[in-house]
GROMACS .gro file of C-alpha atoms in nm:
model
  405
    1UNK     CA    1   0.567  17.927  -3.086
    2UNK     CA    2   0.724  17.676  -2.836
    3UNK     CA    3   0.455  17.441  -2.708
    4UNK     CA    4   0.447  17.382  -2.310
    5UNK     CA    5   0.662  17.102  -2.325
    6UNK     CA    6   0.939  17.297  -2.411
    7UNK     CA    7   0.871  17.583  -2.215
    8UNK     CA    8   0.848  17.403  -1.908
    9UNK     CA    9   1.111  17.107  -1.779
   10UNK     CA   10   0.882  16.840  -1.593
   11UNK     CA   11   0.986  16.773  -1.201
   12UNK     CA   12   0.904  16.434  -1.049
   13UNK     CA   13   0.844  16.466  -0.664
   14UNK     CA   14   1.168  16.340  -0.460
   15UNK     CA   15   1.056  16.306  -0.129
   16UNK     CA   16   0.678  16.215   0.066
   17UNK     CA   17   0.611  16.636   0.085
   18UNK     CA   18   0.594  16.612  -0.289
   19UNK     CA   19   0.880  16.851  -0.337
   20UNK     CA   20   1.144  16.827  -0.619
   21UNK     CA   21   1.518  16.736  -0.531
   22UNK     CA   22   1.813  17.029  -0.561
   23UNK     CA   23   1.919  16.904  -0.857
   24UNK     CA   24   1.582  16.914  -1.028
   25UNK     CA   25   1.442  17.205  -0.905
   26UNK     CA   26   1.799  17.405  -1.036
   27UNK     CA   27   1.797  17.261  -1.364
   28UNK     CA   28   1.420  17.358  -1.427
   29UNK     CA   29   1.520  17.751  -1.301
   30UNK     CA   30   1.859  17.730  -1.534
   31UNK     CA   31   1.588  17.632  -1.834
   32UNK     CA   32   1.322  17.901  -1.738
   33UNK     CA   33   1.620  18.210  -1.711
   34UNK     CA   34   1.771  18.095  -2.078
   35UNK     CA   35   1.351  18.132  -2.169
   36UNK     CA   36   1.407  18.465  -2.000
   37UNK     CA   37   1.695  18.561  -2.134
   38UNK     CA   38   1.589  18.515  -2.499
   39UNK     CA   39   1.362  18.791  -2.432
   40UNK     CA   40   1.600  19.020  -2.310
   41UNK     CA   41   1.844  18.951  -2.526
   42UNK     CA   42   1.651  19.022  -2.839
   43UNK     CA   43   1.602  19.395  -2.706
   44UNK     CA   44   1.981  19.439  -2.609
   45UNK     CA   45   2.164  19.727  -2.624
   46UNK     CA   46   2.499  19.657  -2.813
   47UNK     CA   47   2.417  19.620  -3.187
   48UNK     CA   48   2.479  19.299  -3.353
   49UNK     CA   49   2.774  19.215  -3.530
   50UNK     CA   50   2.814  19.228  -3.909
   51UNK     CA   51   2.987  18.937  -3.951
   52UNK     CA   52   2.756  18.713  -3.719
   53UNK     CA   53   2.470  18.506  -3.881
   54UNK     CA   54   2.151  18.652  -3.807
   55UNK     CA   55   1.963  18.458  -3.514
   56UNK     CA   56   1.604  18.369  -3.492
   57UNK     CA   57   1.428  18.605  -3.204
   58UNK     CA   58   1.260  18.346  -2.947
   59UNK     CA   59   0.873  18.450  -2.932
   60UNK     CA   60   0.752  18.421  -2.575
   61UNK     CA   61   0.401  18.358  -2.421
   62UNK     CA   62   0.205  18.638  -2.274
   63UNK     CA   63   0.365  18.745  -1.877
   64UNK     CA   64   0.141  18.748  -1.601
   65UNK     CA   65   0.272  18.907  -1.262
   66UNK     CA   66   0.092  18.920  -0.988
   67UNK     CA   67   0.171  18.933  -0.584
   68UNK     CA   68  -0.001  18.934  -0.185
   69UNK     CA   69   0.187  19.121   0.099
   70UNK     CA   70   0.308  18.952   0.361
   71UNK     CA   71   0.019  19.110   0.634
   72UNK     CA   72  -0.163  18.921   0.837
   73UNK     CA   73  -0.294  18.543   0.763
   74UNK     CA   74  -0.410  18.473   0.389
   75UNK     CA   75  -0.749  18.384   0.407
   76UNK     CA   76  -1.037  18.298   0.089
   77UNK     CA   77  -1.060  18.593  -0.046
   78UNK     CA   78  -0.669  18.603  -0.134
   79UNK     CA   79  -0.709  18.225  -0.255
   80UNK     CA   80  -1.048  18.243  -0.415
   81UNK     CA   81  -0.975  18.586  -0.573
   82UNK     CA   82  -0.614  18.543  -0.674
   83UNK     CA   83  -0.409  18.251  -0.599
   84UNK     CA   84  -0.622  17.986  -0.685
   85UNK     CA   85  -0.674  18.130  -1.066
   86UNK     CA   86  -0.293  18.200  -1.078
   87UNK     CA   87  -0.265  17.786  -1.076
   88UNK     CA   88  -0.421  17.792  -1.367
   89UNK     CA   89  -0.258  18.100  -1.557
   90UNK     CA   90   0.090  17.913  -1.507
   91UNK     CA   91  -0.007  17.664  -1.779
   92UNK     CA   92  -0.108  17.928  -2.000
   93UNK     CA   93   0.146  18.200  -1.947
   94UNK     CA   94   0.504  18.280  -1.817
   95UNK     CA   95   0.420  18.373  -1.471
   96UNK     CA   96   0.603  18.542  -1.233
   97UNK     CA   97   0.462  18.569  -0.841
   98UNK     CA   98   0.600  18.768  -0.594
   99UNK     CA   99   0.581  18.810  -0.176
  100UNK     CA  100   0.547  19.230  -0.174
  101UNK     CA  101   0.751  19.281   0.106
  102UNK     CA  102   0.837  19.587   0.041
  103UNK     CA  103   0.431  19.683   0.011
  104UNK     CA  104   0.424  19.569   0.348
  105UNK     CA  105   0.599  19.836   0.505
  106UNK     CA  106   0.391  20.138   0.432
  107UNK     CA  107   0.236  20.125   0.770
  108UNK     CA  108   0.397  20.036   1.137
  109UNK     CA  109   0.501  19.640   1.078
  110UNK     CA  110   0.697  19.415   1.341
  111UNK     CA  111   0.993  19.282   1.174
  112UNK     CA  112   0.968  18.961   1.326
  113UNK     CA  113   0.578  18.894   1.193
  114UNK     CA  114   0.703  19.034   0.873
  115UNK     CA  115   0.996  18.759   0.796
  116UNK     CA  116   0.781  18.459   0.931
  117UNK     CA  117   0.496  18.608   0.707
  118UNK     CA  118   0.725  18.641   0.390
  119UNK     CA  119   0.780  18.271   0.364
  120UNK     CA  120   0.420  18.142   0.493
  121UNK     CA  121   0.316  18.387   0.216
  122UNK     CA  122   0.528  18.204  -0.054
  123UNK     CA  123   0.466  17.841   0.118
  124UNK     CA  124   0.100  17.906   0.040
  125UNK     CA  125   0.166  18.018  -0.322
  126UNK     CA  126   0.324  17.665  -0.311
  127UNK     CA  127   0.027  17.466  -0.162
  128UNK     CA  128  -0.190  17.583  -0.346
  129UNK     CA  129  -0.091  17.431  -0.658
  130UNK     CA  130   0.163  17.708  -0.757
  131UNK     CA  131   0.473  17.500  -0.906
  132UNK     CA  132   0.833  17.646  -0.868
  133UNK     CA  133   0.962  17.480  -1.246
  134UNK     CA  134   0.625  17.670  -1.439
  135UNK     CA  135   0.648  18.011  -1.235
  136UNK     CA  136   0.924  18.204  -1.085
  137UNK     CA  137   0.817  18.243  -0.697
  138UNK     CA  138   1.050  18.476  -0.559
  139UNK     CA  139   1.051  18.780  -0.250
  140UNK     CA  140   1.011  19.143  -0.415
  141UNK     CA  141   1.309  19.286  -0.208
  142UNK     CA  142   1.521  19.048  -0.311
  143UNK     CA  143   1.535  19.191  -0.663
  144UNK     CA  144   1.722  19.522  -0.593
  145UNK     CA  145   1.572  19.634  -0.946
  146UNK     CA  146   1.198  19.682  -0.753
  147UNK     CA  147   1.333  19.966  -0.583
  148UNK     CA  148   1.522  20.098  -0.832
  149UNK     CA  149   1.291  20.154  -1.076
  150UNK     CA  150   1.054  20.286  -0.865
  151UNK     CA  151   1.274  20.573  -0.795
  152UNK     CA  152   1.294  20.637  -1.169
  153UNK     CA  153   0.944  20.638  -1.235
  154UNK     CA  154   0.855  20.861  -0.930
  155UNK     CA  155   1.053  21.107  -1.052
  156UNK     CA  156   0.833  21.117  -1.419
  157UNK     CA  157   0.504  21.054  -1.205
  158UNK     CA  158   0.314  21.395  -1.122
  159UNK     CA  159   0.198  21.424  -0.748
  160UNK     CA  160  -0.161  21.491  -0.860
  161UNK     CA  161  -0.179  21.157  -1.017
  162UNK     CA  162  -0.112  20.977  -0.674
  163UNK     CA  163  -0.350  21.260  -0.471
  164UNK     CA  164  -0.656  21.101  -0.653
  165UNK     CA  165  -0.561  20.693  -0.552
  166UNK     CA  166  -0.874  20.634  -0.392
  167UNK     CA  167  -0.715  20.389  -0.142
  168UNK     CA  168  -0.459  20.650  -0.003
  169UNK     CA  169  -0.734  20.847   0.073
  170UNK     CA  170  -0.938  20.594   0.289
  171UNK     CA  171  -0.586  20.469   0.463
  172UNK     CA  172  -0.445  20.846   0.514
  173UNK     CA  173  -0.792  20.924   0.726
  174UNK     CA  174  -0.714  20.606   0.923
  175UNK     CA  175  -0.334  20.673   1.002
  176UNK     CA  176  -0.365  21.024   1.095
  177UNK     CA  177  -0.099  21.257   1.098
  178UNK     CA  178   0.117  20.923   1.128
  179UNK     CA  179   0.071  20.881   0.725
  180UNK     CA  180   0.369  20.777   0.570
  181UNK     CA  181   0.548  20.929   0.227
  182UNK     CA  182   0.513  20.566   0.106
  183UNK     CA  183   0.153  20.524   0.138
  184UNK     CA  184   0.124  20.800  -0.085
  185UNK     CA  185   0.427  20.636  -0.363
  186UNK     CA  186   0.366  20.260  -0.316
  187UNK     CA  187   0.119  20.300  -0.637
  188UNK     CA  188   0.421  20.376  -0.832
  189UNK     CA  189   0.649  20.104  -0.686
  190UNK     CA  190   0.321  19.892  -0.802
  191UNK     CA  191   0.383  20.010  -1.173
  192UNK     CA  192   0.739  19.945  -1.093
  193UNK     CA  193   0.681  19.561  -1.011
  194UNK     CA  194   0.448  19.578  -1.341
  195UNK     CA  195   0.668  19.706  -1.609
  196UNK     CA  196   0.993  19.596  -1.490
  197UNK     CA  197   0.841  19.182  -1.615
  198UNK     CA  198   0.673  19.372  -1.933
  199UNK     CA  199   0.341  19.173  -1.835
  200UNK     CA  200   0.114  19.169  -2.094
  201UNK     CA  201  -0.157  19.075  -1.811
  202UNK     CA  202  -0.176  19.182  -1.446
  203UNK     CA  203  -0.439  18.997  -1.236
  204UNK     CA  204  -0.647  19.247  -1.073
  205UNK     CA  205  -0.988  19.239  -0.870
  206UNK     CA  206  -1.181  19.530  -0.879
  207UNK     CA  207  -1.047  19.758  -0.606
  208UNK     CA  208  -0.733  19.729  -0.787
  209UNK     CA  209  -0.828  19.827  -1.128
  210UNK     CA  210  -0.737  20.204  -1.048
  211UNK     CA  211  -0.365  20.127  -0.948
  212UNK     CA  212  -0.356  19.936  -1.329
  213UNK     CA  213  -0.471  20.240  -1.487
  214UNK     CA  214  -0.193  20.476  -1.337
  215UNK     CA  215   0.056  20.185  -1.437
  216UNK     CA  216  -0.089  20.201  -1.765
  217UNK     CA  217  -0.056  20.582  -1.732
  218UNK     CA  218   0.317  20.542  -1.608
  219UNK     CA  219   0.446  20.328  -1.929
  220UNK     CA  220   0.265  20.543  -2.167
  221UNK     CA  221   0.445  20.863  -2.023
  222UNK     CA  222   0.764  20.688  -2.015
  223UNK     CA  223   0.762  20.614  -2.365
  224UNK     CA  224   0.625  20.897  -2.478
  225UNK     CA  225   0.891  21.118  -2.285
  226UNK     CA  226   1.191  20.941  -2.331
  227UNK     CA  227   1.098  20.653  -2.627
  228UNK     CA  228   1.005  20.633  -2.964
  229UNK     CA  229   1.249  20.837  -3.251
  230UNK     CA  230   1.387  20.995  -2.971
  231UNK     CA  231   1.549  20.718  -2.803
  232UNK     CA  232   1.649  20.590  -3.151
  233UNK     CA  233   1.825  20.964  -3.236
  234UNK     CA  234   2.044  20.888  -2.886
  235UNK     CA  235   2.192  20.580  -3.028
  236UNK     CA  236   1.947  20.347  -2.844
  237UNK     CA  237   1.724  20.099  -2.921
  238UNK     CA  238   1.417  20.307  -3.001
  239UNK     CA  239   1.045  20.217  -2.956
  240UNK     CA  240   0.837  20.195  -2.629
  241UNK     CA  241   1.018  20.147  -2.341
  242UNK     CA  242   0.744  19.976  -2.152
  243UNK     CA  243   0.472  19.726  -2.252
  244UNK     CA  244   0.115  19.886  -2.165
  245UNK     CA  245  -0.031  19.567  -1.953
  246UNK     CA  246  -0.388  19.508  -1.956
  247UNK     CA  247  -0.614  19.381  -1.639
  248UNK     CA  248  -0.680  18.982  -1.620
  249UNK     CA  249  -1.021  18.979  -1.393
  250UNK     CA  250  -1.147  18.629  -1.340
  251UNK     CA  251  -1.562  18.598  -1.413
  252UNK     CA  252  -1.627  18.448  -1.043
  253UNK     CA  253  -1.482  18.480  -0.713
  254UNK     CA  254  -1.293  18.812  -0.815
  255UNK     CA  255  -1.439  18.975  -0.484
  256UNK     CA  256  -1.464  18.765  -0.219
  257UNK     CA  257  -1.675  18.976   0.082
  258UNK     CA  258  -1.677  18.944   0.467
  259UNK     CA  259  -1.837  18.666   0.692
  260UNK     CA  260  -2.007  18.969   0.893
  261UNK     CA  261  -2.071  19.244   0.617
  262UNK     CA  262  -2.178  19.127   0.261
  263UNK     CA  263  -2.108  19.458   0.103
  264UNK     CA  264  -1.746  19.507   0.251
  265UNK     CA  265  -1.458  19.278   0.069
  266UNK     CA  266  -1.283  18.995   0.296
  267UNK     CA  267  -0.985  19.173   0.455
  268UNK     CA  268  -0.654  19.059   0.644
  269UNK     CA  269  -0.659  19.379   0.828
  270UNK     CA  270  -1.031  19.370   0.941
  271UNK     CA  271  -0.996  19.345   1.358
  272UNK     CA  272  -1.254  19.103   1.380
  273UNK     CA  273  -1.150  18.751   1.253
  274UNK     CA  274  -1.515  18.627   1.227
  275UNK     CA  275  -1.524  18.857   0.938
  276UNK     CA  276  -1.314  18.588   0.766
  277UNK     CA  277  -1.192  18.233   0.693
  278UNK     CA  278  -0.784  18.222   0.732
  279UNK     CA  279  -0.614  17.923   0.493
  280UNK     CA  280  -0.476  17.792   0.837
  281UNK     CA  281  -0.815  17.785   1.027
  282UNK     CA  282  -0.885  17.435   1.170
  283UNK     CA  283  -1.266  17.266   1.113
  284UNK     CA  284  -1.371  17.363   1.409
  285UNK     CA  285  -1.284  17.724   1.380
  286UNK     CA  286  -1.429  17.714   1.014
  287UNK     CA  287  -1.766  17.553   1.145
  288UNK     CA  288  -1.762  17.835   1.416
  289UNK     CA  289  -1.728  18.100   1.200
  290UNK     CA  290  -1.977  17.974   0.931
  291UNK     CA  291  -2.211  17.880   1.212
  292UNK     CA  292  -2.201  18.268   1.308
  293UNK     CA  293  -2.177  18.438   0.977
  294UNK     CA  294  -2.411  18.712   0.894
  295UNK     CA  295  -2.739  18.608   0.690
  296UNK     CA  296  -3.038  18.812   0.595
  297UNK     CA  297  -3.410  18.769   0.719
  298UNK     CA  298  -3.543  18.569   0.379
  299UNK     CA  299  -3.608  18.193   0.443
  300UNK     CA  300  -3.507  18.094   0.112
  301UNK     CA  301  -3.184  18.119  -0.052
  302UNK     CA  302  -3.098  18.343  -0.348
  303UNK     CA  303  -2.826  18.492  -0.587
  304UNK     CA  304  -2.763  18.792  -0.760
  305UNK     CA  305  -3.030  19.013  -0.542
  306UNK     CA  306  -2.868  19.305  -0.488
  307UNK     CA  307  -3.060  19.371  -0.162
  308UNK     CA  308  -2.897  19.001  -0.076
  309UNK     CA  309  -2.532  19.053  -0.026
  310UNK     CA  310  -2.491  18.778   0.198
  311UNK     CA  311  -2.687  18.577   0.055
  312UNK     CA  312  -2.482  18.602  -0.329
  313UNK     CA  313  -2.155  18.593  -0.107
  314UNK     CA  314  -2.253  18.257   0.071
  315UNK     CA  315  -2.343  18.107  -0.282
  316UNK     CA  316  -2.047  18.208  -0.445
  317UNK     CA  317  -1.792  18.064  -0.170
  318UNK     CA  318  -1.992  17.723  -0.149
  319UNK     CA  319  -2.039  17.725  -0.556
  320UNK     CA  320  -1.602  17.787  -0.551
  321UNK     CA  321  -1.543  17.542  -0.289
  322UNK     CA  322  -1.755  17.273  -0.481
  323UNK     CA  323  -1.633  17.335  -0.807
  324UNK     CA  324  -1.997  17.322  -0.902
  325UNK     CA  325  -2.211  17.511  -1.168
  326UNK     CA  326  -2.488  17.792  -1.088
  327UNK     CA  327  -2.723  17.500  -1.139
  328UNK     CA  328  -2.625  17.238  -0.969
  329UNK     CA  329  -2.599  17.436  -0.657
  330UNK     CA  330  -2.912  17.578  -0.677
  331UNK     CA  331  -3.027  17.214  -0.736
  332UNK     CA  332  -2.848  17.158  -0.423
  333UNK     CA  333  -2.987  17.427  -0.212
  334UNK     CA  334  -3.361  17.367  -0.345
  335UNK     CA  335  -3.597  17.380  -0.056
  336UNK     CA  336  -3.376  17.450   0.212
  337UNK     CA  337  -3.311  17.701   0.427
  338UNK     CA  338  -3.027  17.888   0.608
  339UNK     CA  339  -3.002  17.676   0.926
  340UNK     CA  340  -2.954  17.352   0.616
  341UNK     CA  341  -2.726  17.547   0.400
  342UNK     CA  342  -2.470  17.656   0.692
  343UNK     CA  343  -2.361  17.321   0.733
  344UNK     CA  344  -2.350  17.249   0.393
  345UNK     CA  345  -2.083  17.553   0.329
  346UNK     CA  346  -1.882  17.451   0.646
  347UNK     CA  347  -1.825  17.111   0.515
  348UNK     CA  348  -1.744  17.189   0.141
  349UNK     CA  349  -1.471  17.487   0.292
  350UNK     CA  350  -1.339  17.245   0.522
  351UNK     CA  351  -1.292  16.921   0.233
  352UNK     CA  352  -1.177  17.212   0.017
  353UNK     CA  353  -0.887  17.357   0.214
  354UNK     CA  354  -0.750  17.054   0.417
  355UNK     CA  355  -0.547  16.899   0.096
  356UNK     CA  356  -0.394  17.268   0.117
  357UNK     CA  357  -0.340  17.299   0.433
  358UNK     CA  358  -0.205  16.980   0.471
  359UNK     CA  359   0.101  17.058   0.195
  360UNK     CA  360   0.158  17.383   0.372
  361UNK     CA  361   0.245  17.221   0.684
  362UNK     CA  362   0.483  16.976   0.470
  363UNK     CA  363   0.613  17.265   0.324
  364UNK     CA  364   0.694  17.493   0.609
  365UNK     CA  365   0.833  17.187   0.770
  366UNK     CA  366   1.153  17.239   0.611
  367UNK     CA  367   1.230  17.613   0.581
  368UNK     CA  368   1.558  17.566   0.349
  369UNK     CA  369   1.361  17.417   0.049
  370UNK     CA  370   1.125  17.760   0.086
  371UNK     CA  371   1.409  17.964   0.085
  372UNK     CA  372   1.561  17.744  -0.182
  373UNK     CA  373   1.254  17.823  -0.393
  374UNK     CA  374   1.320  18.186  -0.353
  375UNK     CA  375   1.636  18.211  -0.431
  376UNK     CA  376   1.602  18.054  -0.747
  377UNK     CA  377   1.318  18.211  -0.814
  378UNK     CA  378   1.500  18.535  -0.757
  379UNK     CA  379   1.762  18.507  -0.957
  380UNK     CA  380   1.516  18.404  -1.244
  381UNK     CA  381   1.330  18.708  -1.213
  382UNK     CA  382   1.681  18.929  -1.198
  383UNK     CA  383   1.736  18.835  -1.505
  384UNK     CA  384   1.454  18.962  -1.699
  385UNK     CA  385   1.418  19.293  -1.447
  386UNK     CA  386   1.751  19.398  -1.499
  387UNK     CA  387   1.728  19.371  -1.840
  388UNK     CA  388   1.449  19.600  -1.854
  389UNK     CA  389   1.617  19.849  -1.606
  390UNK     CA  390   1.914  19.855  -1.824
  391UNK     CA  391   1.658  19.962  -2.109
  392UNK     CA  392   1.489  20.220  -1.888
  393UNK     CA  393   1.861  20.376  -1.775
  394UNK     CA  394   1.950  20.394  -2.132
  395UNK     CA  395   1.635  20.550  -2.276
  396UNK     CA  396   1.663  20.846  -2.005
  397UNK     CA  397   2.032  20.894  -2.029
  398UNK     CA  398   2.208  20.759  -1.761
  399UNK     CA  399   2.534  20.503  -1.828
  400UNK     CA  400   2.454  20.169  -1.838
  401UNK     CA  401   2.656  19.945  -1.651
  402UNK     CA  402   2.833  19.682  -1.793
  403UNK     CA  403   2.750  19.468  -1.502
  404UNK     CA  404   2.486  19.387  -1.232
  405UNK     CA  405   2.685  19.511  -0.893
   0.00000   0.00000   0.00000
């Protein structure tokens, strides 16, 4: 297997904001596209020439895909439960991180806000430490294969599978008669997102495990209906069409809870802004939210007591913000009550977010740089996505185009 120094081109910053210059970034993405193509060419639809010498197949690293919707403001739950973990994954895996804007329109949306939030989420990825030289950062709608594969998968997914999705039932109750068809079928689009890149692993929280199970079911159904020996007999490659992905759940902080209800997940859609700490909140706003967050009637602090969800949540936030071990956290809070602990937590959160906020401001000050990263990321992602899409079309009996239009 290639070492990381061969897989990842190294960029040196060319500006005070630490952004790579355009020539370096272009070269980095050309290298990434070559690596993505190596996996696809091993599965090409055309037969190799018998007169040509055999070419050794390049072994690729395991692949990870994930993304966040550009709706509302990103908060600590998005960052500590997902984005922060992605930063480490880019060192170990071949990573694709998209801004899932197509998922953002399953409910009424403001076009102006969607456009601004899309760039904001991409900038947050980079500010948090995701390096466009190591990971493909792109917008979902920029790679048209997502929408096309979604339709192909919808045509083989039983409606009964979608009726069982818990999140659809919960959101449909809130939307009433105005509930949209896309809200029911978006788990199929999520499956298309994952399967397009033949992802080995998908970082998911506990609330997304059902969607990943649906993705696995769809992959196995497609493999059974159109893959294997039947595909081979039709003149195709044969074997499985899709890799069946596995969940990747971080051991801590996978589910950050509301500051107002320790039993409910921190959410962008919650009406009460005091229930979450947004990544762009000022130090004063963070102190006020922590000061007013819900606790319990016990004077001492305690971890992992099911009857004290707020205590566990706030201690988890402190641990993740300080990168301390559990024993170190317990030592810090020994003999302290809620009144003494809350300022400690606020200080830890402010110190942890300050460098992210500074880098975010620098990135957002140059929108053309953000657009350039997204453009090159989409080109790299499309190499892999279109190769998979052509495999699916061939297996299902479509005439595969010689080029992408």
